[in-house]
C-alpha positions in Angstrom: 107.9 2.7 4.9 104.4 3.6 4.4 101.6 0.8 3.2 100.4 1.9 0.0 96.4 1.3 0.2 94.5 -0.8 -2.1 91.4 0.6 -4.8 89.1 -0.6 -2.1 89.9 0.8 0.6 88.0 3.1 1.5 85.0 0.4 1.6 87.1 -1.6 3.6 86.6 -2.5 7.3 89.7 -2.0 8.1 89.0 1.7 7.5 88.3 3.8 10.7 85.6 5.5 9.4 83.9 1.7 8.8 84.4 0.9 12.8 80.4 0.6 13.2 80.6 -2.3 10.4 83.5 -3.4 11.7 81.9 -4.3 14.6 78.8 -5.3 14.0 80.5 -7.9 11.7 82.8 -9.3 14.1 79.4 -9.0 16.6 77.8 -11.4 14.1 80.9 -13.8 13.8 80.8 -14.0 17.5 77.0 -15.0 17.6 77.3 -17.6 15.0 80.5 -19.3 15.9 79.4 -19.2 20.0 75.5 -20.9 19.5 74.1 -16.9 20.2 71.4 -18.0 18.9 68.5 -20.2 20.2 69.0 -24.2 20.0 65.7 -25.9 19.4 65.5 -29.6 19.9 63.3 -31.7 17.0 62.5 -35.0 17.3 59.9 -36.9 15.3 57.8 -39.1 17.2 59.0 -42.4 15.3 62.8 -41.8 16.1 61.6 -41.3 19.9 59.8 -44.4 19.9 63.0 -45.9 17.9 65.8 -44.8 20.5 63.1 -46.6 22.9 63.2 -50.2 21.2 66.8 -49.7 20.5 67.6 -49.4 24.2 65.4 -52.2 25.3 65.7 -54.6 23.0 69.0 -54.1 21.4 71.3 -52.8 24.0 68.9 -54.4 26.9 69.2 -51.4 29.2 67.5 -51.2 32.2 64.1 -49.8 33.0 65.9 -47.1 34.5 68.0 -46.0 31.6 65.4 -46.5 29.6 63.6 -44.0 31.7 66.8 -41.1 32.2 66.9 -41.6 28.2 62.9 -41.0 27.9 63.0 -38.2 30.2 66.2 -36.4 28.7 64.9 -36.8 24.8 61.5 -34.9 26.6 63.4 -32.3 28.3 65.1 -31.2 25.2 62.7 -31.1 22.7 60.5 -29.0 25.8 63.8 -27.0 25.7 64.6 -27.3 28.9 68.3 -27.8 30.2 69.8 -31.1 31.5 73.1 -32.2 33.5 75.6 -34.0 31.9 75.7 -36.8 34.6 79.7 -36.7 34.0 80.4 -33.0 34.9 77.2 -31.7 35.9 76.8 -29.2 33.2 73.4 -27.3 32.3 73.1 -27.4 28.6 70.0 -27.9 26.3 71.7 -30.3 23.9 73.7 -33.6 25.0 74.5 -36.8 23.6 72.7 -39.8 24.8 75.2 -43.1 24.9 73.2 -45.7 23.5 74.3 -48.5 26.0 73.7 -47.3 29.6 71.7 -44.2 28.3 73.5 -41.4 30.2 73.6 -37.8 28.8 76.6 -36.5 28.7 77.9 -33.1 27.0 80.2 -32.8 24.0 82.8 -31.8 26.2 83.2 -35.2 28.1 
């Protein structure tokens, strides 16, 4: 049995004379669901100096964490990749764990 075809489909991208649009669509999709784009890092100067006090006085980390948090939170917003110190993964975004400041990826 034959599919009868719709009013629009000759604009569709389903048609194969629409296979450039076709792809360049799904191209796009691709892009935007897979971070094709560039990830930039903003932090305001206040909320750098708050994630600071937080970890000292607050959670009472160590000097040292206080320093692996300092020096991940200037990394990213330089855009420049970190580990996650669970699997080892470059990325330019991580989370920072607010108790023993370790960056860590989404993943873990």
């Amino acid at each position: 049995k034959k599919l009868k075809r719709g009013a629009g489909w000759e604009s569709s991208l389903l048609h194969p004379a629409n296979a450039a649009s076709a792809r360049r669509a799904l191209n796009n999709v691709r892009e935007t669901c897979n971070g094709g784009g560039e990830q930039v890092a903003l932090l305001a100067a206040g909320l750098y100096d708050e994630t600071v006090l937080l970890l000292q006085e607050r959670y009472r980390a160590s000097d040292a964490a206080v320093g692996r948090a300092e020096s991940f939170m200037r990394d990213a917003c330089a855009g420049r990749a970190s580990p996650c110190d669970c699997c080892g993964v470059l990325a330019r975004l991580h989370l920072l764990l607010p108790l023993c400041a370790h960056v860590v990826c989404a993943e873990c």
